């Protein structure tokens, strides 16, 4: 009996196995770009941090700062050495390092929150202020300044800003929720309304406040890291760490959400829970950061956009890279704020808006010319 071979000889070559559903092969070029990006951001983070601690009205050598930091971090190993001048050593660790660490925390938080917002809303123009956290915090800070409330001492304004920022986000979510679900468009429009109401409340505070109170409110709105202390850093750090780690854990589901709500649900994503979780993380970490730094714009808008242009829209790379990029950007901006004008400390929010606005306009023109640079 003769067996019939239905498969032609030319087609008998072995077929390579298909990748499994959970595998995501990365092209060598993409892998190289990602490694280069993280290596560059890591090196920039170290250099900018040490440089920021070294620069100031009382100059400290870069090498001395590096040795002092190494000495503190090495503990019992005893590596490095303190700065020879005891006054310089004290100024480094009591004044400059808290400010440097605060700039890194706030920058990382704002950029990561921006990446989360853009993933949740499916729009590269989204930023943390959309859900009302910044305007709500500004209203709380303004109210206690005008009312002269000082029940918590130096923490009164930050605590009030933190609480009202969270309340504003809660109102946005509750008012936009209907039928057990929240739609993106409704969430954005509700956020615009809450921002408008908070802006009106802020205007009332400015109108009825004294000249001193007005000056404090204006300075707070412009954003500044001046006066940062280890106690402030310790207050922000827990919220920042929780928010940053939570954002990294949401990265895979945000990639699925980019396919659309219906497709994400078919793939097992609880879209409503994902949005709520992301908004809560954004509210907590941004409210904590803004409470101590004031309003700082454009970091959460520009940094994720730049990272997306460099290595693509995948959130498992976008979120940690935005975290590093935001920290580097704000630390560098703080150096400029402290050194651009002699014996003056410029508001850092003013600098980020001054540079970020035109730069983001250039990015918009560039991505528009490339036809689809956001996808």
CSV table of C-alpha atoms in Angstrom, one decimal:
chain,number,residue,atom,x,y,z
A,1,UNK,CA,0.0,0.0,0.0
A,2,UNK,CA,1.3,3.4,-1.0
A,3,UNK,CA,1.0,6.3,1.4
A,4,UNK,CA,0.2,9.7,-0.1
A,5,UNK,CA,2.2,12.6,1.1
A,6,UNK,CA,-0.1,15.7,0.9
A,7,UNK,CA,2.6,18.1,1.9
A,8,UNK,CA,5.0,19.3,-0.9
A,9,UNK,CA,8.7,18.8,-0.3
A,10,UNK,CA,9.3,22.5,-0.6
A,11,UNK,CA,7.0,23.2,2.3
A,12,UNK,CA,8.5,20.6,4.6
A,13,UNK,CA,10.9,22.9,6.3
A,14,UNK,CA,10.4,23.1,10.0
A,15,UNK,CA,8.3,26.0,11.2
A,16,UNK,CA,9.7,28.0,14.1
A,17,UNK,CA,7.4,27.9,17.2
A,18,UNK,CA,5.2,30.8,17.8
A,19,UNK,CA,6.0,32.9,20.9
A,20,UNK,CA,3.8,32.2,23.9
A,21,UNK,CA,1.0,34.6,24.9
A,22,UNK,CA,3.1,35.9,27.8
A,23,UNK,CA,6.3,36.5,25.9
A,24,UNK,CA,7.2,39.9,24.5
A,25,UNK,CA,10.3,39.7,22.3
A,26,UNK,CA,12.3,42.9,22.3
A,27,UNK,CA,14.3,43.9,19.2
A,28,UNK,CA,18.0,44.3,19.8
A,29,UNK,CA,17.8,48.0,18.8
A,30,UNK,CA,15.0,48.7,21.2
A,31,UNK,CA,16.8,46.8,24.0
A,32,UNK,CA,20.0,48.8,23.3
A,33,UNK,CA,18.1,52.1,23.4
A,34,UNK,CA,16.4,51.2,26.7
A,35,UNK,CA,19.7,50.2,28.3
A,36,UNK,CA,21.3,53.4,27.1
A,37,UNK,CA,18.4,55.5,28.3
A,38,UNK,CA,18.5,54.0,31.9
A,39,UNK,CA,22.3,54.1,32.0
A,40,UNK,CA,22.3,57.8,30.9
A,41,UNK,CA,19.5,58.7,33.3
A,42,UNK,CA,21.2,56.9,36.2
A,43,UNK,CA,24.5,58.7,35.6
A,44,UNK,CA,22.8,62.0,35.2
A,45,UNK,CA,21.0,61.5,38.4
A,46,UNK,CA,24.2,60.9,40.4
A,47,UNK,CA,26.0,63.8,38.7
A,48,UNK,CA,23.2,66.3,39.0
A,49,UNK,CA,22.6,65.4,42.7
A,50,UNK,CA,26.2,65.8,43.7
A,51,UNK,CA,26.6,68.9,41.6
A,52,UNK,CA,23.4,70.4,43.2
A,53,UNK,CA,24.8,69.8,46.7
A,54,UNK,CA,28.1,71.3,45.8
A,55,UNK,CA,26.8,74.5,44.2
A,56,UNK,CA,25.8,77.5,46.3
A,57,UNK,CA,26.8,80.7,47.8
A,58,UNK,CA,29.2,78.8,50.0
A,59,UNK,CA,31.1,76.6,47.6
A,60,UNK,CA,31.9,73.0,48.4
A,61,UNK,CA,34.1,71.0,46.1
A,62,UNK,CA,32.4,68.3,44.1
A,63,UNK,CA,34.9,65.7,45.3
A,64,UNK,CA,34.4,66.7,48.9
A,65,UNK,CA,30.6,66.3,48.5
A,66,UNK,CA,31.1,62.8,46.9
A,67,UNK,CA,33.4,61.7,49.7
A,68,UNK,CA,31.0,63.0,52.4
A,69,UNK,CA,28.1,61.2,50.8
A,70,UNK,CA,30.1,58.0,50.4
A,71,UNK,CA,31.2,58.3,54.0
A,72,UNK,CA,27.5,58.6,55.2
A,73,UNK,CA,26.3,55.8,53.0
A,74,UNK,CA,29.1,53.3,53.7
A,75,UNK,CA,28.3,53.3,57.4
A,76,UNK,CA,30.7,50.9,59.3
A,77,UNK,CA,32.8,50.4,56.2
A,78,UNK,CA,34.2,53.9,56.7
A,79,UNK,CA,34.7,54.8,53.1
A,80,UNK,CA,35.2,58.4,52.1
A,81,UNK,CA,35.5,61.2,54.6
A,82,UNK,CA,33.5,64.2,55.9
A,83,UNK,CA,34.2,67.7,54.5
A,84,UNK,CA,37.2,69.1,56.3
A,85,UNK,CA,35.4,72.4,57.1
A,86,UNK,CA,32.9,71.6,59.8
A,87,UNK,CA,30.6,74.5,58.8
A,88,UNK,CA,30.6,73.2,55.2
A,89,UNK,CA,29.8,69.7,56.4
A,90,UNK,CA,26.9,71.0,58.5
A,91,UNK,CA,25.6,73.2,55.6
A,92,UNK,CA,25.8,70.2,53.3
A,93,UNK,CA,23.7,67.8,55.4
A,94,UNK,CA,21.4,70.2,57.1
A,95,UNK,CA,20.5,72.6,54.3
A,96,UNK,CA,21.5,71.4,50.9
A,97,UNK,CA,21.0,67.6,51.0
A,98,UNK,CA,17.4,67.8,52.2
A,99,UNK,CA,16.7,70.2,49.3
A,100,UNK,CA,18.4,67.9,46.8
A,101,UNK,CA,16.5,64.8,48.1
A,102,UNK,CA,13.2,66.7,48.0
A,103,UNK,CA,13.8,67.8,44.4
A,104,UNK,CA,14.5,64.2,43.4
A,105,UNK,CA,11.3,63.0,45.2
A,106,UNK,CA,9.0,65.7,43.8
A,107,UNK,CA,10.4,65.4,40.3
A,108,UNK,CA,10.0,61.7,40.3
A,109,UNK,CA,6.5,61.9,41.7
A,110,UNK,CA,5.3,64.6,39.2
A,111,UNK,CA,6.8,62.8,36.1
A,112,UNK,CA,5.4,59.4,37.2
A,113,UNK,CA,2.0,60.9,37.9
A,114,UNK,CA,2.0,62.4,34.5
A,115,UNK,CA,2.8,59.0,32.9
A,116,UNK,CA,0.0,57.4,34.9
A,117,UNK,CA,-2.5,60.2,33.9
A,118,UNK,CA,-1.6,59.8,30.2
A,119,UNK,CA,-2.0,56.1,30.4
A,120,UNK,CA,-5.4,56.2,32.3
A,121,UNK,CA,-6.8,59.0,30.0
A,122,UNK,CA,-5.3,57.6,26.8
A,123,UNK,CA,-4.1,61.1,26.0
A,124,UNK,CA,-0.5,62.4,26.0
A,125,UNK,CA,-1.6,65.9,27.0
A,126,UNK,CA,-3.0,64.7,30.3
A,127,UNK,CA,-1.2,65.8,33.5
A,128,UNK,CA,-1.8,65.5,37.3
A,129,UNK,CA,-3.6,68.9,37.5
A,130,UNK,CA,-6.5,67.5,35.4
A,131,UNK,CA,-8.1,65.7,38.4
A,132,UNK,CA,-7.9,68.9,40.6
A,133,UNK,CA,-5.1,67.9,43.0
A,134,UNK,CA,-3.0,71.0,42.4
A,135,UNK,CA,-5.8,73.5,42.5
A,136,UNK,CA,-7.3,71.8,45.5
A,137,UNK,CA,-4.0,71.9,47.4
A,138,UNK,CA,-3.5,75.6,46.4
A,139,UNK,CA,-6.9,76.4,47.8
A,140,UNK,CA,-6.2,74.7,51.2
A,141,UNK,CA,-2.9,76.4,51.5
A,142,UNK,CA,-4.3,79.8,50.7
A,143,UNK,CA,-7.2,79.3,53.2
A,144,UNK,CA,-5.0,78.6,56.2
A,145,UNK,CA,-2.6,81.4,55.2
A,146,UNK,CA,-5.4,84.0,55.0
A,147,UNK,CA,-7.2,82.6,58.1
A,148,UNK,CA,-4.0,82.7,60.1
A,149,UNK,CA,-4.4,79.1,61.3
A,150,UNK,CA,-1.2,77.7,62.8
A,151,UNK,CA,-2.3,74.7,64.9
A,152,UNK,CA,0.4,72.4,63.5
A,153,UNK,CA,3.2,74.9,63.3
A,154,UNK,CA,5.4,74.7,60.2
A,155,UNK,CA,3.3,71.7,59.0
A,156,UNK,CA,0.0,73.6,59.0
A,157,UNK,CA,0.1,74.7,55.4
A,158,UNK,CA,1.5,71.4,54.0
A,159,UNK,CA,-1.1,69.4,55.9
A,160,UNK,CA,-4.0,71.6,54.7
A,161,UNK,CA,-2.7,71.5,51.1
A,162,UNK,CA,-2.4,67.7,51.3
A,163,UNK,CA,-5.9,67.2,52.7
A,164,UNK,CA,-7.7,69.6,50.3
A,165,UNK,CA,-5.8,68.1,47.3
A,166,UNK,CA,-7.2,64.7,48.2
A,167,UNK,CA,-10.7,66.1,48.8
A,168,UNK,CA,-10.6,67.8,45.3
A,169,UNK,CA,-9.7,64.5,43.6
A,170,UNK,CA,-12.4,62.6,45.6
A,171,UNK,CA,-15.0,65.2,44.5
A,172,UNK,CA,-13.9,64.8,40.9
A,173,UNK,CA,-14.2,61.1,41.0
A,174,UNK,CA,-17.6,61.0,42.9
A,175,UNK,CA,-19.2,63.6,40.7
A,176,UNK,CA,-18.0,62.0,37.4
A,177,UNK,CA,-19.2,58.5,38.5
A,178,UNK,CA,-22.5,57.3,37.0
A,179,UNK,CA,-24.0,53.8,36.8
A,180,UNK,CA,-21.0,52.3,38.7
A,181,UNK,CA,-18.6,53.5,36.1
A,182,UNK,CA,-16.5,56.6,35.2
A,183,UNK,CA,-16.0,57.7,31.6
A,184,UNK,CA,-12.8,59.5,30.7
A,185,UNK,CA,-14.5,62.5,29.1
A,186,UNK,CA,-16.8,63.0,32.1
A,187,UNK,CA,-13.8,62.7,34.4
A,188,UNK,CA,-11.9,65.4,32.4
A,189,UNK,CA,-14.9,67.8,32.3
A,190,UNK,CA,-15.6,67.3,36.0
A,191,UNK,CA,-11.9,68.0,36.7
A,192,UNK,CA,-12.1,71.3,34.7
A,193,UNK,CA,-15.2,72.3,36.8
A,194,UNK,CA,-13.5,71.5,40.1
A,195,UNK,CA,-10.4,73.4,39.0
A,196,UNK,CA,-12.6,76.4,38.2
A,197,UNK,CA,-14.3,76.3,41.5
A,198,UNK,CA,-11.0,76.0,43.3
A,199,UNK,CA,-9.6,78.9,41.3
A,200,UNK,CA,-12.5,81.0,42.4
A,201,UNK,CA,-12.0,80.1,46.0
A,202,UNK,CA,-8.3,81.0,45.6
A,203,UNK,CA,-9.3,84.4,44.2
A,204,UNK,CA,-11.5,85.0,47.2
A,205,UNK,CA,-8.7,84.2,49.5
A,206,UNK,CA,-6.4,86.6,47.6
A,207,UNK,CA,-9.1,89.3,47.7
A,208,UNK,CA,-9.8,89.1,51.4
A,209,UNK,CA,-6.2,88.4,52.6
A,210,UNK,CA,-3.7,90.9,53.8
A,211,UNK,CA,-0.8,92.0,51.6
A,212,UNK,CA,1.5,89.6,53.5
A,213,UNK,CA,-0.9,86.7,53.0
A,214,UNK,CA,-1.2,87.5,49.3
A,215,UNK,CA,2.6,87.5,48.9
A,216,UNK,CA,2.8,84.1,50.7
A,217,UNK,CA,0.0,82.7,48.5
A,218,UNK,CA,1.6,83.9,45.3
A,219,UNK,CA,5.0,82.6,46.3
A,220,UNK,CA,3.5,79.2,47.2
A,221,UNK,CA,1.7,79.0,43.9
A,222,UNK,CA,5.0,79.7,42.0
A,223,UNK,CA,6.6,76.6,43.6
A,224,UNK,CA,9.8,76.5,45.5
A,225,UNK,CA,12.0,74.0,47.3
A,226,UNK,CA,13.5,76.7,49.6
A,227,UNK,CA,13.4,75.8,53.2
A,228,UNK,CA,13.3,72.0,52.7
A,229,UNK,CA,14.3,70.1,55.8
A,230,UNK,CA,14.7,66.4,56.6
A,231,UNK,CA,11.4,66.5,58.5
A,232,UNK,CA,9.7,67.5,55.3
A,233,UNK,CA,11.5,64.9,53.3
A,234,UNK,CA,10.4,62.3,55.8
A,235,UNK,CA,6.8,63.4,55.4
A,236,UNK,CA,6.8,63.2,51.6
A,237,UNK,CA,8.9,60.0,51.2
A,238,UNK,CA,6.4,57.4,52.4
A,239,UNK,CA,3.6,58.7,50.1
A,240,UNK,CA,6.1,59.0,47.2
A,241,UNK,CA,7.4,55.5,47.7
A,242,UNK,CA,3.9,54.0,47.8
A,243,UNK,CA,2.9,55.9,44.7
A,244,UNK,CA,6.0,55.1,42.7
A,245,UNK,CA,5.9,51.4,43.5
A,246,UNK,CA,2.2,51.3,42.8
A,247,UNK,CA,2.7,52.9,39.4
A,248,UNK,CA,5.3,50.3,38.5
A,249,UNK,CA,2.8,47.5,39.5
A,250,UNK,CA,0.1,49.0,37.2
A,251,UNK,CA,2.4,49.2,34.2
A,252,UNK,CA,1.3,46.0,32.5
A,253,UNK,CA,-2.4,46.7,32.9
A,254,UNK,CA,-1.9,50.2,31.5
A,255,UNK,CA,-0.4,48.6,28.4
A,256,UNK,CA,-3.5,46.6,28.0
A,257,UNK,CA,-5.7,49.6,28.6
A,258,UNK,CA,-4.1,51.3,25.7
A,259,UNK,CA,-5.9,48.8,23.4
A,260,UNK,CA,-9.2,50.4,24.5
A,261,UNK,CA,-11.6,49.7,27.4
A,262,UNK,CA,-13.5,46.9,25.6
A,263,UNK,CA,-10.3,45.0,24.5
A,264,UNK,CA,-8.8,45.5,28.0
A,265,UNK,CA,-11.9,44.0,29.6
A,266,UNK,CA,-11.7,41.0,27.3
A,267,UNK,CA,-8.1,40.5,28.4
A,268,UNK,CA,-9.2,40.3,32.0
A,269,UNK,CA,-8.5,43.9,33.1
A,270,UNK,CA,-10.9,45.5,35.6
A,271,UNK,CA,-10.9,48.9,33.9
A,272,UNK,CA,-12.9,50.7,36.6
A,273,UNK,CA,-10.7,49.4,39.4
A,274,UNK,CA,-7.6,50.2,37.4
A,275,UNK,CA,-8.7,53.8,36.9
A,276,UNK,CA,-9.6,54.2,40.5
A,277,UNK,CA,-6.3,52.8,41.7
A,278,UNK,CA,-4.3,55.0,39.4
A,279,UNK,CA,-6.2,58.1,40.4
A,280,UNK,CA,-5.8,57.3,44.1
A,281,UNK,CA,-2.0,56.8,43.6
A,282,UNK,CA,-1.8,60.1,41.7
A,283,UNK,CA,-3.8,62.0,44.3
A,284,UNK,CA,-1.8,60.7,47.2
A,285,UNK,CA,1.7,61.2,45.9
A,286,UNK,CA,1.1,64.5,44.1
A,287,UNK,CA,-0.8,66.0,47.0
A,288,UNK,CA,2.1,65.1,49.3
A,289,UNK,CA,4.7,66.6,46.9
A,290,UNK,CA,2.7,69.7,46.1
A,291,UNK,CA,2.0,70.3,49.8
A,292,UNK,CA,5.7,71.0,50.5
A,293,UNK,CA,6.9,72.3,47.1
A,294,UNK,CA,3.9,74.3,45.8
A,295,UNK,CA,2.6,74.1,42.3
A,296,UNK,CA,5.3,73.0,39.8
A,297,UNK,CA,4.0,72.6,36.2
A,298,UNK,CA,5.1,70.9,33.0
A,299,UNK,CA,7.3,68.2,34.6
A,300,UNK,CA,4.5,65.7,34.5
A,301,UNK,CA,3.7,66.7,30.9
A,302,UNK,CA,7.1,67.0,29.2
A,303,UNK,CA,9.1,64.2,30.8
A,304,UNK,CA,6.8,61.2,29.9
A,305,UNK,CA,6.4,62.7,26.4
A,306,UNK,CA,10.2,62.8,25.9
A,307,UNK,CA,10.6,59.2,27.2
A,308,UNK,CA,7.8,58.0,24.9
A,309,UNK,CA,9.5,59.6,21.9
A,310,UNK,CA,12.8,57.9,22.9
A,311,UNK,CA,11.8,54.3,23.7
A,312,UNK,CA,8.1,54.0,22.8
A,313,UNK,CA,4.8,53.9,24.7
A,314,UNK,CA,5.3,50.7,26.8
A,315,UNK,CA,4.5,51.6,30.4
A,316,UNK,CA,6.9,49.0,31.8
A,317,UNK,CA,9.7,51.2,30.5
A,318,UNK,CA,7.9,54.5,30.4
A,319,UNK,CA,7.1,54.7,34.1
A,320,UNK,CA,10.5,53.9,35.6
A,321,UNK,CA,12.2,56.0,33.0
A,322,UNK,CA,9.9,58.9,33.7
A,323,UNK,CA,10.6,58.5,37.3
A,324,UNK,CA,14.3,59.0,36.8
A,325,UNK,CA,13.9,61.7,34.1
A,326,UNK,CA,11.6,63.8,36.4
A,327,UNK,CA,14.1,63.5,39.3
A,328,UNK,CA,17.0,64.7,37.0
A,329,UNK,CA,15.0,67.5,35.5
A,330,UNK,CA,13.7,69.0,38.7
A,331,UNK,CA,17.1,68.7,40.5
A,332,UNK,CA,18.7,70.5,37.5
A,333,UNK,CA,16.0,73.1,37.6
A,334,UNK,CA,16.6,73.7,41.3
A,335,UNK,CA,20.3,74.3,40.6
A,336,UNK,CA,19.3,77.0,38.1
A,337,UNK,CA,16.8,78.4,40.6
A,338,UNK,CA,19.5,78.8,43.2
A,339,UNK,CA,22.3,80.1,41.0
A,340,UNK,CA,20.8,82.1,38.1
A,341,UNK,CA,20.5,85.3,40.1
A,342,UNK,CA,23.1,86.1,42.8
A,343,UNK,CA,21.7,86.1,46.3
A,344,UNK,CA,18.2,85.2,45.1
A,345,UNK,CA,16.2,82.0,45.0
A,346,UNK,CA,13.9,81.9,42.0
A,347,UNK,CA,10.6,80.1,42.1
A,348,UNK,CA,11.2,76.7,40.5
A,349,UNK,CA,7.7,76.5,39.2
A,350,UNK,CA,8.3,79.7,37.2
A,351,UNK,CA,11.4,78.2,35.7
A,352,UNK,CA,9.7,74.9,34.7
A,353,UNK,CA,6.9,76.8,33.0
A,354,UNK,CA,9.2,79.3,31.3
A,355,UNK,CA,11.3,76.5,29.8
A,356,UNK,CA,8.7,73.8,29.6
A,357,UNK,CA,6.1,75.8,27.7
A,358,UNK,CA,8.1,76.7,24.6
A,359,UNK,CA,9.9,73.3,24.7
A,360,UNK,CA,6.6,71.4,24.8
A,361,UNK,CA,5.3,73.5,21.9
A,362,UNK,CA,8.4,72.4,20.0
A,363,UNK,CA,7.6,68.8,20.9
A,364,UNK,CA,4.0,69.2,19.6
A,365,UNK,CA,5.3,70.5,16.3
A,366,UNK,CA,7.8,67.7,16.0
A,367,UNK,CA,5.4,64.9,16.8
A,368,UNK,CA,2.8,66.4,14.5
A,369,UNK,CA,5.3,66.5,11.6
A,370,UNK,CA,6.1,62.9,12.3
A,371,UNK,CA,2.4,62.0,12.0
A,372,UNK,CA,1.7,59.7,14.9
A,373,UNK,CA,4.6,60.2,17.3
A,374,UNK,CA,2.4,59.6,20.3
A,375,UNK,CA,1.2,56.1,19.4
